[in-house]
Coordinates of C-alpha atoms in Angstrom, one line a residue:
M78 CA -58.0 -23.3 43.3
H79 CA -59.0 -26.8 43.0
P80 CA -59.1 -27.9 47.0
H81 CA -56.9 -30.9 46.1
D82 CA -54.3 -28.2 45.4
Q83 CA -54.0 -26.2 48.3
T84 CA -51.9 -27.1 51.4
I85 CA -54.2 -28.8 54.1
F86 CA -52.6 -28.1 58.0
A87 CA -54.6 -30.1 60.9
L88 CA -54.0 -31.4 64.9
S89 CA -51.9 -34.9 64.1
S90 CA -52.1 -35.5 67.9
G91 CA -54.3 -36.2 70.7
R92 CA -56.6 -34.1 72.4
L93 CA -55.9 -30.9 74.4
P94 CA -54.4 -29.9 76.7
S95 CA -51.3 -31.9 75.9
A96 CA -47.0 -32.1 76.8
I97 CA -47.1 -31.4 73.0
A98 CA -49.1 -31.0 69.9
I99 CA -47.9 -31.9 66.6
V100 CA -49.4 -29.9 63.6
R101 CA -49.0 -31.1 60.4
L102 CA -48.9 -29.1 56.9
S103 CA -49.0 -30.8 53.6
G104 CA -48.9 -29.5 49.8
S105 CA -46.9 -27.1 47.8
Y106 CA -47.1 -23.7 50.2
A107 CA -45.9 -25.9 53.0
G108 CA -42.4 -24.9 53.0
A109 CA -43.0 -21.3 52.4
A110 CA -45.5 -21.4 55.6
L111 CA -42.5 -22.5 57.8
Q112 CA -40.5 -20.3 56.2
M113 CA -42.3 -17.8 57.6
L114 CA -43.5 -18.7 60.8
A115 CA -39.9 -20.1 61.9
G116 CA -37.9 -17.6 59.7
K117 CA -35.4 -20.5 58.3
M118 CA -35.8 -23.8 56.4
P119 CA -35.0 -26.4 58.4
A120 CA -32.3 -28.9 57.0
P121 CA -34.5 -32.0 55.5
R122 CA -35.7 -34.6 58.2
M123 CA -33.6 -32.9 61.3
A124 CA -35.3 -31.6 64.2
T125 CA -34.8 -28.3 64.8
R126 CA -35.5 -25.7 67.7
A127 CA -36.9 -22.4 66.1
L128 CA -39.4 -19.4 67.7
L129 CA -42.6 -19.1 65.8
R130 CA -44.0 -15.9 64.7
D131 CA -46.9 -14.8 63.4
A132 CA -46.8 -12.4 59.9
N133 CA -46.5 -8.9 62.3
G134 CA -43.6 -10.9 63.8
E135 CA -45.3 -11.3 67.7
P136 CA -43.5 -14.5 69.0
I137 CA -46.2 -17.5 68.8
D138 CA -44.3 -20.3 70.6
D139 CA -41.1 -22.6 71.0
A140 CA -41.0 -25.0 68.6
V141 CA -39.5 -28.4 67.3
V142 CA -39.7 -27.8 63.4
L143 CA -39.2 -30.5 61.3
W144 CA -39.2 -30.1 57.0
F145 CA -39.9 -33.4 54.7
P146 CA -40.0 -32.6 50.8
G147 CA -41.7 -34.1 48.6
P148 CA -42.0 -36.7 47.2
A149 CA -40.1 -38.0 50.0
S150 CA -42.7 -37.5 52.7
A151 CA -45.5 -39.6 54.2
T152 CA -47.9 -38.2 51.3
G153 CA -45.9 -37.5 48.8
E154 CA -46.2 -33.9 48.3
D155 CA -44.0 -31.3 50.8
V156 CA -45.0 -31.7 54.9
A157 CA -44.1 -29.8 57.4
E158 CA -44.7 -30.7 61.8
L159 CA -44.4 -28.1 64.0
H160 CA -44.2 -29.4 67.4
V161 CA -45.9 -26.6 69.7
H162 CA -46.6 -26.9 73.5
G163 CA -49.6 -28.1 73.3
S164 CA -51.7 -25.7 75.2
R165 CA -55.6 -24.6 73.4
A166 CA -54.0 -20.8 73.4
V167 CA -51.1 -22.4 71.6
I168 CA -52.9 -24.0 68.8
A169 CA -55.7 -21.4 68.9
T170 CA -52.7 -18.9 67.8
L171 CA -51.3 -21.4 65.8
F172 CA -54.5 -22.2 63.4
S173 CA -55.4 -18.5 63.2
V174 CA -52.3 -17.5 61.9
L175 CA -52.8 -20.5 59.1
S176 CA -56.1 -19.9 58.7
A177 CA -55.0 -16.3 57.3
L178 CA -52.6 -17.7 54.6
P179 CA -54.6 -17.7 51.3
Q180 CA -53.2 -21.3 50.0
L181 CA -54.2 -22.9 53.5
R182 CA -57.1 -24.9 54.5
T183 CA -58.3 -27.0 57.5
A184 CA -58.1 -30.6 56.1
E185 CA -60.7 -33.0 55.7
P186 CA -61.0 -36.6 57.7
G187 CA -58.3 -39.1 56.3
E188 CA -56.9 -36.3 53.7
F189 CA -53.4 -37.2 54.4
T190 CA -53.2 -41.0 54.1
R191 CA -55.7 -39.9 51.3
R192 CA -53.0 -37.8 49.3
A193 CA -50.3 -40.7 50.4
F194 CA -52.8 -43.1 48.5
Q195 CA -53.1 -40.9 45.5
N196 CA -49.4 -40.1 45.2
G197 CA -48.8 -44.2 44.8
K198 CA -47.0 -44.0 48.8
I199 CA -49.5 -47.2 49.8
D200 CA -52.7 -48.7 48.4
L201 CA -55.9 -48.8 49.6
T202 CA -55.4 -52.2 51.6
E203 CA -52.2 -50.5 53.7
A204 CA -54.8 -47.4 54.0
E205 CA -57.4 -49.7 55.7
G206 CA -54.8 -51.3 57.3
L207 CA -53.3 -47.7 58.6
D208 CA -56.8 -46.8 59.6
D209 CA -57.3 -50.2 61.8
L210 CA -54.2 -49.5 63.5
I211 CA -55.0 -45.9 64.5
H212 CA -58.0 -47.8 66.3
A213 CA -56.9 -51.1 67.8
D214 CA -57.8 -51.7 71.1
T215 CA -56.0 -54.5 71.9
D216 CA -52.6 -56.2 71.1
R217 CA -54.2 -58.8 68.3
Q218 CA -55.8 -56.2 66.5
R219 CA -52.7 -54.4 66.7
R220 CA -50.4 -56.9 65.1
Q221 CA -53.5 -58.0 62.6
A222 CA -53.4 -54.1 61.7
L223 CA -49.6 -54.0 61.2
R224 CA -49.9 -56.7 58.6
Q225 CA -52.2 -54.9 56.5
L226 CA -49.9 -51.4 56.8
K227 CA -47.0 -53.7 56.4
G228 CA -49.0 -54.5 52.6
L229 CA -48.7 -58.1 52.7
L230 CA -52.6 -58.1 51.2
G231 CA -51.8 -56.2 48.6
D232 CA -47.9 -57.7 47.4
K233 CA -49.9 -60.6 47.2
A234 CA -53.0 -59.5 45.1
R235 CA -50.5 -56.9 42.8
S236 CA -48.4 -60.1 42.2
W237 CA -51.8 -61.6 41.0
R238 CA -53.0 -59.0 39.0
D239 CA -49.9 -58.9 37.6
Q240 CA -49.8 -62.8 36.7
I241 CA -53.3 -62.2 35.3
I242 CA -52.6 -59.6 32.7
E243 CA -49.9 -61.7 31.9
A244 CA -52.0 -65.2 31.5
S245 CA -54.5 -62.4 29.4
A246 CA -51.6 -61.8 26.7
L247 CA -50.6 -65.0 26.2
I248 CA -54.1 -65.7 25.3
E249 CA -54.6 -62.8 23.7
A250 CA -51.5 -62.8 21.4
G251 CA -52.5 -66.2 20.3
I252 CA -56.4 -65.3 19.5
D253 CA -54.3 -62.9 17.2
F254 CA -52.1 -64.6 15.9
A255 CA -53.7 -68.2 15.3
D256 CA -53.9 -69.2 12.1
E257 CA -56.9 -71.3 12.6
G258 CA -58.4 -68.6 15.4
D259 CA -57.5 -71.1 18.1
V260 CA -55.0 -70.5 20.2
P261 CA -51.5 -72.7 20.1
A262 CA -50.9 -74.8 22.5
E263 CA -47.5 -73.2 23.5
L264 CA -49.8 -70.0 24.2
M265 CA -52.5 -72.1 26.0
A266 CA -50.6 -74.6 28.2
P267 CA -48.3 -71.6 30.3
A268 CA -51.6 -69.4 30.9
L269 CA -54.3 -72.8 32.2
L270 CA -51.5 -73.7 34.2
R271 CA -50.8 -70.8 36.1
I272 CA -54.7 -69.8 36.0
R273 CA -55.3 -72.8 38.0
Q274 CA -52.3 -71.9 40.4
L275 CA -53.5 -68.4 40.9
L276 CA -56.9 -69.9 41.9
T277 CA -55.8 -72.0 44.1
E278 CA -53.8 -69.5 46.0
I279 CA -56.6 -66.6 46.2
E280 CA -58.9 -69.6 47.6
Q281 CA -56.2 -70.6 49.8
V282 CA -56.3 -67.0 51.3
L283 CA -59.9 -66.7 52.0
A284 CA -60.6 -70.4 53.4
A285 CA -57.4 -69.3 55.7
Q286 CA -59.1 -65.9 56.9
G287 CA -60.4 -67.3 60.0
R288 CA -62.8 -64.8 61.7
A289 CA -59.9 -61.8 60.6
E290 CA -62.6 -59.4 60.2
R291 CA -64.4 -60.1 63.3
L292 CA -61.3 -59.1 65.2
R293 CA -61.7 -55.5 63.8
E294 CA -65.1 -55.7 65.7
G295 CA -64.7 -57.7 68.5
L296 CA -66.6 -60.4 70.0
T297 CA -70.0 -59.8 71.6
V298 CA -71.0 -62.0 75.0
V299 CA -74.9 -60.8 76.3
I300 CA -75.3 -61.6 79.9
A301 CA -79.1 -62.1 80.2
G302 CA -81.6 -63.7 82.7
P303 CA -84.4 -63.4 84.7
P304 CA -84.4 -60.1 87.1
N305 CA -82.3 -59.3 90.3
A306 CA -80.0 -62.8 89.2
G307 CA -76.7 -60.8 89.4
K308 CA -76.2 -59.6 85.8
S309 CA -74.9 -56.3 87.1
T310 CA -73.0 -57.7 89.7
L311 CA -71.0 -60.4 87.1
M312 CA -70.7 -56.9 84.5
N313 CA -68.9 -55.4 86.9
Q314 CA -66.5 -58.2 87.8
L315 CA -65.7 -58.5 84.7
A316 CA -65.4 -55.0 84.0
R317 CA -63.2 -54.4 87.0
R318 CA -65.4 -51.1 87.7
E319 CA -68.5 -50.2 88.1
V320 CA -70.2 -49.7 85.0
A321 CA -73.8 -50.8 86.0
I322 CA -75.9 -50.1 88.8
V323 CA -76.4 -52.2 90.7
S324 CA -80.3 -52.9 93.1
P325 CA -82.1 -56.0 94.8
H326 CA -85.1 -54.8 93.1
A327 CA -86.5 -56.0 90.0
G328 CA -86.2 -54.1 86.4
T329 CA -83.1 -51.5 87.3
T330 CA -81.5 -52.4 84.6
R331 CA -84.0 -51.0 81.9
D332 CA -81.5 -50.8 78.6
L333 CA -78.0 -52.2 77.5
I334 CA -75.0 -51.4 79.0
E335 CA -71.8 -52.1 77.2
V336 CA -68.3 -52.2 78.3
Q337 CA -65.1 -53.0 75.9
L338 CA -62.9 -55.3 77.5
D339 CA -59.3 -56.5 76.3
L340 CA -59.6 -60.9 77.2
D341 CA -55.9 -61.9 76.6
G342 CA -55.8 -59.7 73.7
Y343 CA -59.1 -60.9 72.1
P344 CA -61.6 -57.7 72.1
V345 CA -65.0 -58.8 73.9
T346 CA -68.0 -56.0 74.2
V347 CA -69.7 -57.7 77.4
I348 CA -73.8 -56.1 77.3
D349 CA -75.7 -55.9 80.8
T350 CA -78.9 -56.7 79.6
A351 CA -82.7 -56.0 81.5
G352 CA -84.2 -58.7 83.5
I353 CA -86.5 -61.2 80.8
R354 CA -89.5 -61.4 83.2
E355 CA -93.0 -60.8 82.1
T356 CA -93.9 -56.9 83.2
D357 CA -96.5 -54.6 82.4
D358 CA -94.7 -51.8 82.2
P359 CA -94.0 -50.4 79.0
V360 CA -90.4 -49.0 79.5
E361 CA -89.6 -52.2 80.9
Q362 CA -91.3 -54.0 78.3
E363 CA -89.0 -52.2 75.6
G364 CA -85.8 -53.3 78.0
V365 CA -87.2 -57.1 77.8
R366 CA -87.6 -57.0 73.8
R367 CA -84.0 -55.0 73.0
A368 CA -82.3 -57.8 75.9
R369 CA -83.7 -60.5 73.7
D370 CA -83.0 -58.7 70.2
R371 CA -79.0 -58.6 71.3
A372 CA -79.5 -61.8 72.7
A373 CA -80.0 -63.2 69.7
Q374 CA -77.4 -61.5 67.8
A375 CA -74.9 -61.8 70.1
D376 CA -71.9 -64.9 69.8
L377 CA -72.5 -66.1 73.3
V378 CA -75.0 -65.5 76.0
L379 CA -74.1 -66.1 79.5
W380 CA -77.5 -67.2 81.1
L381 CA -77.6 -66.1 84.9
S382 CA -79.7 -67.5 87.2
E383 CA -79.5 -68.6 90.9
D384 CA -80.9 -71.6 90.1
D385 CA -78.8 -74.5 88.0
Q386 CA -82.2 -76.2 87.0
V387 CA -83.4 -73.6 85.9
E388 CA -83.3 -73.6 82.0
A389 CA -82.0 -71.2 79.7
E390 CA -84.0 -68.9 77.4
R391 CA -82.6 -69.8 74.1
Q392 CA -82.2 -67.0 71.1
G393 CA -81.7 -68.6 68.0
D394 CA -78.3 -70.6 67.3
T395 CA -76.5 -68.5 69.8
P396 CA -74.2 -70.8 72.5
V397 CA -75.8 -70.2 76.1
W398 CA -73.7 -71.2 78.7
L399 CA -75.7 -71.3 81.9
V400 CA -74.1 -69.7 85.2
R401 CA -74.8 -70.2 88.7
N402 CA -74.6 -67.6 90.6
K403 CA -74.6 -66.9 94.3
I404 CA -73.0 -70.4 95.2
D405 CA -71.5 -68.8 97.9
L406 CA -74.7 -68.6 99.2
A407 CA -75.9 -72.0 98.4
G408 CA -72.1 -73.3 99.4
E409 CA -72.0 -75.2 95.2
A410 CA -68.9 -75.8 94.0
T411 CA -67.6 -74.2 90.4
S412 CA -68.2 -76.8 88.1
A413 CA -68.9 -77.8 84.2
S414 CA -69.9 -79.8 82.1
G415 CA -72.1 -81.0 79.4
T416 CA -73.1 -79.6 76.2
H417 CA -73.0 -76.1 77.0
A418 CA -70.2 -74.8 80.0
M419 CA -72.1 -74.8 83.4
F420 CA -70.3 -72.6 86.0
G421 CA -71.0 -71.8 89.7
I422 CA -70.0 -68.4 90.5
S423 CA -70.2 -65.7 92.9
A424 CA -70.7 -62.6 90.8
Q425 CA -70.7 -60.6 95.0
S426 CA -67.2 -62.5 96.2
G427 CA -65.6 -63.1 93.0
E428 CA -65.5 -67.0 93.9
G429 CA -65.2 -68.7 90.3
M430 CA -64.8 -66.1 88.3
G431 CA -61.5 -67.4 87.2
A432 CA -62.4 -70.9 85.4
L433 CA -65.4 -68.4 83.4
L434 CA -62.9 -66.0 82.4
E435 CA -60.9 -68.7 81.2
A436 CA -63.3 -70.1 79.4
L437 CA -64.1 -67.1 77.7
V438 CA -60.9 -66.3 76.8
G439 CA -60.9 -70.1 75.0
F440 CA -63.8 -69.1 73.7
A441 CA -62.8 -66.4 71.9
R442 CA -59.6 -67.9 70.7
D443 CA -61.6 -70.5 69.3
Y444 CA -63.7 -68.0 67.4
F445 CA -61.2 -66.2 66.3
G446 CA -59.4 -68.8 65.0
A447 CA -55.8 -68.5 63.0
T448 CA -56.3 -64.6 62.7
E449 CA -52.6 -64.9 63.3
N450 CA -52.7 -66.0 59.3
G451 CA -55.3 -63.7 58.2
L452 CA -54.9 -61.2 55.2
V453 CA -58.4 -60.3 54.5
T454 CA -60.0 -58.0 57.6
R455 CA -63.0 -56.2 55.8
E456 CA -66.2 -57.4 53.9
R457 CA -64.9 -55.1 50.9
Q458 CA -61.5 -57.4 50.6
R459 CA -63.3 -60.8 51.0
Q460 CA -66.2 -59.9 48.4
L461 CA -63.1 -58.1 45.6
L462 CA -61.5 -61.5 46.2
Q463 CA -64.5 -63.7 46.1
Q464 CA -65.5 -62.1 42.3
S465 CA -61.7 -62.4 40.9
A466 CA -61.7 -66.1 42.4
K467 CA -65.1 -66.7 40.8
A468 CA -63.9 -65.1 37.2
L469 CA -61.5 -67.2 37.1
R470 CA -62.5 -70.3 38.3
R471 CA -65.0 -69.0 35.0
S472 CA -61.9 -68.6 32.6
L473 CA -61.0 -72.5 32.9
T474 CA -65.0 -73.4 32.3
T475 CA -65.5 -71.4 29.1
I476 CA -62.5 -72.7 27.4
D477 CA -64.5 -74.6 24.9
L478 CA -66.4 -71.3 24.4
G479 CA -63.9 -69.7 22.9
E480 CA -60.3 -68.1 23.7
E481 CA -63.0 -64.3 23.6
L482 CA -64.6 -65.1 26.5
M483 CA -61.6 -67.3 28.6
A484 CA -60.1 -63.4 28.3
E485 CA -62.5 -61.5 29.1
E486 CA -63.5 -63.0 32.4
L487 CA -59.7 -62.7 33.2
R488 CA -59.9 -59.0 32.9
V489 CA -63.2 -59.1 35.2
A490 CA -60.7 -60.7 37.6
A491 CA -57.5 -58.2 37.4
F492 CA -60.7 -55.6 37.4
A493 CA -61.6 -56.9 41.1
L494 CA -57.8 -57.2 42.1
G495 CA -57.3 -53.8 40.7
R496 CA -60.2 -52.4 42.7
L497 CA -58.7 -54.0 45.9
L498 CA -55.7 -52.3 45.8
G499 CA -57.6 -48.5 44.5
R500 CA -56.2 -48.7 41.3
V501 CA -59.4 -48.6 38.9
D502 CA -62.9 -47.4 39.4
V503 CA -62.6 -47.1 43.1
E504 CA -64.0 -43.0 43.7
D505 CA -67.1 -44.2 45.1
L506 CA -65.5 -45.5 47.8
L507 CA -62.5 -43.3 49.0
D508 CA -65.4 -40.8 50.5
V509 CA -66.6 -43.4 52.8
I510 CA -63.4 -45.5 53.4
F511 CA -61.4 -41.8 54.4
R512 CA -64.0 -40.2 56.2
E513 CA -63.7 -42.8 59.1
F514 CA -60.0 -42.0 59.7
C515 CA -59.6 -39.0 62.3
I516 CA -58.5 -35.4 61.2
G517 CA -55.1 -34.9 61.0
K518 CA -54.3 -38.2 59.5

């Protein structure tokens, strides 16, 4: 039996133990397995209580079962759900019983979603949106992923592809039936109009994407500066929990410590680095090297110092905010001035933290831009849209070179959109995309 023809099963809920655990089955044998376990077939899409038993009639658990006959199911195949008590013993016994059935096997990561894609229930952009929704940590990430899952980019791409094919058909019909070999004006004019309109639409989507791709990964803020300036204490203030060892001795932080924050819905990774100073200790030298590398790759550096006259160490074009610490000892007020923000704080007492956090939220808001309207959230999507736009642009410049060349460029544009939707030549991509999913999804 081909692996894709087998019925798959997996735990689709969270970590055990839990109050309830959900085991999903998908495939042609899902109904027979449900009948064997529950002793009866529930009405479709109706939650039904049942005592699950093994092949010998021994009880496994008191459960609720659901039956979704295909194609009206999440995967397009017959699907069964078993809602059992979420103990490790119950799941172990249930999996043992299911594994003993020759027609069943455990699911691979993302296989339920992959089957939904292959059965036409969702396109590839919706599958990517589903993966993003599962991994969303903040409300803004959730909203963006939900737009993808609702198929907004996929709907547009389908419409664009259909219109390109229609324009191509007009040109190719003209090539086939023109007496002199030139496409008649009554066929060429509407085709050209449609291509120009499409190119404008696609370019607008690409231009409006802002930093929607980065919203998936988040903003990176590095806390850097000389040793003993209070970087770890500031990290703890931002995270509101002890995430770094705070010590008055220089060189305590010898590696990078990361924490993920949710700042007004924006995902921000804050990195505490080793104190940057000259040292003979090879371990500490490695920490300083990593600190400098990470600061160069960051989106923003908070350079912490006890002296507001100290010049921040710059790494590339990364914006740097000079943050003066320990103002409670110096008795100076918080200030913000100049090209780069200047903040006075006390990482120990929390004084001045409100203004710094407010500025960080503003930086994130400006950085991510109008992500509410961003449809393109992955590099794969952006590259294929760019390929399609370039091909449309080339098609408009090849009119004088012959309609056959124009028609070929339109085929390239349509093919790129087909790959975006996952409808053509994407077998090499599927394993990469779906193995990022969790098992059971």
